[in-house]
């Protein structure tokens, strides 16, 4: 054998064993048995390591060229070494598969990258960009090609996402908080609301159209576990699950109640103006859950679930409403707009939130 000469494979090209005549197939099987054990294929990133077809990991040349720069040394995966791209042009790849090689597909490479991920923003950017391009160009359904869904599912489980605390994580982790894109709003997140954020340095190594395309591709992962920092998304993914985890003891803690209310006021989940907001949220499940779970301050100093509390005249309630409820036992009205809890946030924003609740 002449080592390091990929044209060698061209001499072994043959038709599929299923199409061979019996004698032809018998000769091929003897030949494949001998050649399949011969070490002559150079490993990618280490051409001095020669592997046999039965120990070779194969991939289309264009895939290998895309991921080549992401690896520093030879790649062994599931007992096989990836071989140099020049040895895996389409016809050569098919020949090596007949000799015992195994083809790795794009979901396999997502997993390989996950096991070799580096907590470096530039590396993560390049790896994600490659995978997101694969997802973008993959068919939604195919009997012989890797589909968009297969690549996406592999990506969800791999630690390829660098967070603001320098940790690599996946999109789906049972014991980790939800992962969000970086916020462009200056909102302090209370310590009792667990959130993870993608590092804002992700994408900084790109410019112009490349950066814009990358960000659009990242946005496509919103349904896969990388959430946009939008108010309703925060409520859905972080605040509502919080109620089922923290239990009644913390829900009745005034510091929790106050901190959550202030956070919601700054977050502003109500996308409508006060006068355009329906006062009764019965057909909006998210608003209904908040109305039952979020406590608000009352005139007598208590904190009660929002659905049990009415706006007072200071908040613009009509006289008729005050007359109806003022003499009814256990009627509770909102604390004054001048209460300290409302300092620092415009009254109109409070009105919008309270009507939302």
Coordinates of C-alpha atoms in Angstrom, one line a residue:
X1 CA 0.0 0.0 0.0
X2 CA 1.1 3.5 -0.7
X3 CA 0.3 5.4 2.5
X4 CA -1.2 8.9 2.4
X5 CA -2.5 8.5 -1.1
X6 CA -6.3 8.7 -1.1
X7 CA -6.6 7.7 -4.8
X8 CA -5.8 4.2 -3.5
X9 CA -9.5 3.9 -2.5
X10 CA -10.5 4.4 -6.1
X11 CA -9.0 1.1 -7.1
X12 CA -11.3 -0.7 -4.7
X13 CA -14.5 0.8 -5.9
X14 CA -17.1 -1.9 -6.6
X15 CA -20.9 -2.3 -6.8
X16 CA -23.0 -3.1 -3.9
X17 CA -22.6 -6.7 -2.6
X18 CA -26.4 -7.1 -2.9
X19 CA -26.0 -6.7 -6.7
X20 CA -23.1 -9.1 -7.1
X21 CA -23.3 -12.5 -8.6
X22 CA -22.6 -15.4 -6.1
X23 CA -19.0 -16.0 -7.1
X24 CA -18.3 -12.3 -7.3
X25 CA -19.7 -11.8 -3.9
X26 CA -17.7 -14.6 -2.4
X27 CA -14.5 -13.1 -3.8
X28 CA -15.5 -9.7 -2.5
X29 CA -16.1 -11.0 1.0
X30 CA -12.7 -12.6 1.2
X31 CA -11.1 -9.4 -0.1
X32 CA -13.1 -7.2 2.3
X33 CA -12.2 -9.4 5.3
X34 CA -8.5 -8.9 4.6
X35 CA -8.6 -5.3 3.6
X36 CA -11.0 -4.3 6.4
X37 CA -8.4 -5.2 8.9
X38 CA -5.5 -3.4 7.2
X39 CA -4.3 -0.1 8.8
X40 CA -3.8 2.3 6.0
X41 CA -6.3 5.2 6.6
X42 CA -4.8 8.3 8.2
X43 CA -6.8 9.7 11.2
X44 CA -7.9 13.3 10.9
X45 CA -5.7 15.7 12.9
X46 CA -3.1 12.9 13.3
X47 CA -2.0 11.4 9.9
X48 CA 0.6 9.3 11.6
X49 CA -2.1 7.1 13.1
X50 CA -3.3 4.7 10.5
X51 CA -6.5 2.8 11.1
X52 CA -8.3 0.0 9.3
X53 CA -11.7 0.5 7.6
X54 CA -13.3 -1.5 10.4
X55 CA -12.0 1.0 12.9
X56 CA -12.7 4.1 10.7
X57 CA -15.3 6.8 11.3
X58 CA -16.4 8.2 8.0
X59 CA -18.2 11.4 7.1
X60 CA -18.8 13.4 3.9
X61 CA -15.9 15.6 3.0
X62 CA -17.9 18.9 3.3
X63 CA -19.0 18.0 6.9
X64 CA -15.4 17.2 7.9
X65 CA -14.2 20.5 6.4
X66 CA -16.8 22.4 8.4
X67 CA -15.9 21.0 11.7
X68 CA -12.2 20.5 11.2
X69 CA -11.1 23.8 12.8
X70 CA -13.1 23.0 15.9
X71 CA -10.9 20.0 16.9
X72 CA -7.3 20.3 18.2
X73 CA -6.4 16.6 17.9
X74 CA -7.6 13.3 16.5
X75 CA -11.2 12.3 17.2
X76 CA -12.1 8.9 18.5
X77 CA -15.9 8.3 18.8
X78 CA -17.5 5.1 19.8
X79 CA -14.3 3.1 19.1
X80 CA -13.6 4.6 15.7
X81 CA -11.2 7.3 14.5
X82 CA -12.4 9.9 12.0
X83 CA -10.2 9.9 8.9
X84 CA -8.9 12.7 6.7
X85 CA -11.5 14.4 4.5
X86 CA -9.6 13.6 1.3
X87 CA -10.3 9.9 1.8
X88 CA -14.1 10.4 2.1
X89 CA -15.2 12.0 -1.1
X90 CA -18.6 10.4 -2.0
X91 CA -17.5 7.4 -4.0
X92 CA -14.6 6.7 -1.6
X93 CA -16.9 6.9 1.4
X94 CA -19.2 4.3 -0.2
X95 CA -16.3 2.0 -0.9
X96 CA -15.0 2.3 2.7
X97 CA -18.4 1.6 4.1
X98 CA -18.4 -1.7 2.1
X99 CA -15.1 -2.5 3.8
X100 CA -16.4 -2.0 7.3
X101 CA -16.3 1.7 7.8
X102 CA -19.1 3.5 9.6
X103 CA -20.5 6.8 8.4
X104 CA -21.1 9.4 11.1
X105 CA -24.1 11.7 10.4
X106 CA -24.6 15.3 11.5
X107 CA -26.4 14.4 14.8
X108 CA -23.3 12.3 15.6
X109 CA -21.1 15.3 15.1
X110 CA -23.3 17.4 17.3
X111 CA -22.7 14.8 20.1
X112 CA -18.9 14.7 19.3
X113 CA -18.7 18.5 19.5
X114 CA -20.6 18.3 22.8
X115 CA -18.0 16.0 24.4
X116 CA -15.2 18.3 23.2
X117 CA -16.7 21.7 23.9
X118 CA -14.5 24.4 25.2
X119 CA -15.8 27.3 27.5
X120 CA -14.6 29.8 24.9
X121 CA -17.0 32.3 23.3
X122 CA -15.3 32.1 19.9
X123 CA -15.3 28.3 19.9
X124 CA -18.9 28.1 21.0
X125 CA -19.9 30.6 18.3
X126 CA -18.3 28.7 15.5
X127 CA -19.7 25.3 16.7
X128 CA -23.2 26.7 17.1
X129 CA -23.0 28.5 13.8
X130 CA -22.1 25.3 12.0
X131 CA -24.9 23.3 13.7
X132 CA -27.4 26.0 13.1
X133 CA -26.6 26.2 9.4
X134 CA -27.1 22.4 9.3
X135 CA -30.5 22.8 10.9
X136 CA -31.4 25.7 8.6
X137 CA -30.6 23.7 5.4
X138 CA -31.8 20.2 6.5
X139 CA -35.1 18.9 5.1
X140 CA -38.1 18.7 7.5
X141 CA -38.6 15.1 6.3
X142 CA -36.5 12.7 4.4
X143 CA -36.1 8.9 4.1
X144 CA -32.4 9.1 3.3
X145 CA -31.1 12.4 4.7
X146 CA -30.7 13.7 8.2
X147 CA -33.7 15.8 9.1
X148 CA -33.9 19.2 10.9
X149 CA -35.6 17.6 13.8
X150 CA -32.9 14.9 14.3
X151 CA -30.1 17.6 14.4
X152 CA -32.2 19.8 16.7
X153 CA -32.9 17.0 19.2
X154 CA -29.1 16.2 19.3
X155 CA -28.3 19.9 19.9
X156 CA -30.8 20.2 22.8
X157 CA -28.9 17.6 24.9
X158 CA -25.3 18.8 24.4
X159 CA -23.3 21.2 26.5
X160 CA -22.6 23.7 23.8
X161 CA -24.1 26.8 25.3
X162 CA -21.8 29.1 27.3
X163 CA -23.6 31.0 30.1
X164 CA -22.7 34.3 31.8
X165 CA -21.2 32.4 34.7
X166 CA -18.7 30.6 32.3
X167 CA -20.5 27.2 32.5
X168 CA -21.2 25.1 29.5
X169 CA -24.8 23.6 29.5
X170 CA -27.4 22.1 27.3
X171 CA -30.8 23.6 26.4
X172 CA -32.6 20.9 28.4
X173 CA -31.4 20.1 31.9
X174 CA -33.8 18.8 34.5
X175 CA -31.9 20.4 37.4
X176 CA -31.0 23.7 35.8
X177 CA -33.0 26.9 35.3
X178 CA -34.3 27.9 31.9
X179 CA -31.8 29.4 29.5
X180 CA -32.4 32.8 28.0
X181 CA -30.8 35.0 25.4
X182 CA -29.0 38.0 26.9
X183 CA -31.3 40.9 27.9
X184 CA -30.9 44.4 26.5
X185 CA -32.9 45.7 29.5
X186 CA -31.4 46.7 32.8
X187 CA -33.5 44.6 35.1
X188 CA -32.2 43.1 38.3
X189 CA -33.3 39.5 38.6
X190 CA -34.3 38.5 42.2
X191 CA -32.2 35.7 43.7
X192 CA -35.3 33.5 44.1
X193 CA -36.0 33.5 40.4
X194 CA -33.6 31.1 38.8
X195 CA -32.5 32.1 35.3
X196 CA -29.5 31.2 33.1
X197 CA -28.3 33.6 30.4
X198 CA -26.3 32.8 27.3
X199 CA -23.0 34.7 27.4
X200 CA -23.3 38.0 25.6
X201 CA -19.9 37.3 24.1
X202 CA -21.4 34.5 22.0
X203 CA -21.4 35.9 18.4
X204 CA -18.8 38.7 19.1
X205 CA -16.3 37.0 16.8
X206 CA -18.7 37.5 13.9
X207 CA -19.4 40.8 12.0
X208 CA -21.9 42.3 9.6
X209 CA -24.2 39.9 7.8
X210 CA -22.6 36.9 9.4
X211 CA -23.5 38.2 12.8
X212 CA -27.0 39.1 11.8
X213 CA -27.6 35.6 10.2
X214 CA -26.2 33.9 13.4
X215 CA -28.6 35.8 15.6
X216 CA -31.5 34.9 13.5
X217 CA -30.5 31.3 13.6
X218 CA -30.2 31.5 17.4
X219 CA -33.8 32.9 17.5
X220 CA -35.0 29.7 15.8
X221 CA -34.1 27.8 19.0
X222 CA -36.8 29.6 21.0
X223 CA -39.0 26.5 20.9
X224 CA -36.1 24.2 21.8
X225 CA -35.1 25.7 25.1
X226 CA -33.2 28.9 24.3
X227 CA -35.8 31.5 25.3
X228 CA -35.9 35.2 24.2
X229 CA -35.9 37.7 27.1
X230 CA -39.5 38.8 26.7
X231 CA -41.8 39.5 29.6
X232 CA -44.4 36.8 28.9
X233 CA -41.6 34.3 28.2
X234 CA -40.1 35.1 31.6
X235 CA -43.4 34.6 33.3
X236 CA -44.1 31.4 31.6
X237 CA -40.7 29.7 31.9
X238 CA -39.5 31.1 35.3
X239 CA -42.2 32.7 37.4
X240 CA -45.1 30.3 37.1
X241 CA -42.9 27.2 37.7
X242 CA -41.6 29.0 40.7
X243 CA -44.9 28.8 42.5
X244 CA -45.0 25.0 42.3
X245 CA -41.4 24.7 43.7
X246 CA -41.2 27.2 46.5
X247 CA -44.3 26.0 48.5
X248 CA -46.7 28.0 50.7
X249 CA -44.1 29.0 53.3
X250 CA -42.1 31.3 51.0
X251 CA -45.3 32.4 49.1
X252 CA -46.4 34.0 52.3
X253 CA -43.0 35.6 53.1
X254 CA -43.4 39.4 52.7
X255 CA -39.9 39.8 51.2
X256 CA -40.8 37.2 48.5
X257 CA -44.1 38.9 47.8
X258 CA -42.6 42.3 47.6
X259 CA -39.6 41.2 45.5
X260 CA -41.8 39.4 43.0
X261 CA -44.2 42.3 42.7
X262 CA -41.4 44.8 42.1
X263 CA -39.8 42.5 39.5
X264 CA -43.1 42.1 37.7
X265 CA -43.6 45.9 37.7
X266 CA -40.2 46.4 36.1
X267 CA -40.7 43.5 33.7
X268 CA -44.1 44.9 32.5
X269 CA -45.7 41.7 31.3
X270 CA -48.8 43.7 30.2
X271 CA -48.2 44.5 26.5
X272 CA -51.2 46.7 26.4
X273 CA -52.0 50.1 27.8
X274 CA -54.1 50.3 30.9
X275 CA -57.3 51.4 29.1
X276 CA -56.9 48.6 26.5
X277 CA -56.5 45.8 29.1
X278 CA -59.5 43.7 29.9
X279 CA -60.0 43.8 33.7
X280 CA -61.0 40.1 34.0
X281 CA -58.4 37.6 32.8
X282 CA -60.6 34.5 32.7
X283 CA -59.7 33.6 29.1
X284 CA -56.0 34.2 29.6
X285 CA -54.5 31.3 31.5
X286 CA -51.3 33.1 32.3
X287 CA -53.0 36.1 33.8
X288 CA -55.4 33.9 35.7
X289 CA -52.5 32.0 37.3
X290 CA -50.8 35.3 38.2
X291 CA -54.0 36.6 39.7
X292 CA -54.2 33.6 42.0
X293 CA -50.5 33.4 42.9
X294 CA -49.1 37.0 43.0
X295 CA -49.9 38.9 46.2
X296 CA -50.4 42.7 46.3
X297 CA -50.4 45.2 49.2
X298 CA -53.6 46.3 50.7
X299 CA -54.7 49.5 52.6
X300 CA -54.6 47.6 55.9
X301 CA -51.0 46.4 55.4
X302 CA -51.8 42.8 54.4
X303 CA -50.5 41.1 51.2
X304 CA -53.3 39.1 49.5
X305 CA -53.7 37.3 46.1
X306 CA -54.4 39.9 43.5
X307 CA -57.8 38.5 42.6
X308 CA -59.1 39.3 46.1
X309 CA -58.1 43.0 46.0
X310 CA -59.9 45.9 44.4
X311 CA -58.6 49.3 43.2
X312 CA -59.5 52.2 45.5
X313 CA -60.6 55.6 44.5
X314 CA -57.0 56.8 44.6
X315 CA -56.3 54.4 41.7
X316 CA -59.2 55.8 39.7
X317 CA -61.9 53.4 40.7
X318 CA -65.4 54.9 40.1
X319 CA -67.5 56.0 43.1
X320 CA -70.1 53.4 42.3
X321 CA -67.6 50.6 42.9
X322 CA -66.5 52.1 46.2
X323 CA -70.1 52.4 47.4
X324 CA -70.9 48.8 46.5
X325 CA -67.9 47.3 48.3
X326 CA -67.0 49.6 51.1
X327 CA -69.5 48.1 53.6
X328 CA -69.0 44.4 52.5
X329 CA -67.1 42.4 55.0
X330 CA -63.6 41.3 54.1
X331 CA -63.3 43.6 51.1
X332 CA -59.7 44.6 50.5
X333 CA -58.5 47.6 48.6
X334 CA -55.1 48.3 47.1
X335 CA -52.5 50.2 49.1
X336 CA -52.3 53.9 48.1
X337 CA -50.2 54.9 45.1
X338 CA -48.2 56.9 47.6
X339 CA -47.3 53.8 49.6
X340 CA -43.5 53.2 49.7
X341 CA -43.8 50.0 47.8
X342 CA -44.7 52.0 44.7
X343 CA -41.8 54.4 44.9
X344 CA -39.5 54.6 41.9
X345 CA -42.0 53.3 39.3
X346 CA -44.5 55.5 37.5
X347 CA -48.1 55.2 38.7
X348 CA -49.3 54.4 35.2
X349 CA -47.0 51.4 35.0
X350 CA -48.4 50.2 38.4
X351 CA -52.0 50.7 37.1
X352 CA -51.2 48.6 34.0
X353 CA -49.7 45.8 36.1
X354 CA -52.5 45.8 38.6
X355 CA -55.2 45.6 36.0
X356 CA -53.2 42.8 34.3
X357 CA -53.3 40.9 37.6

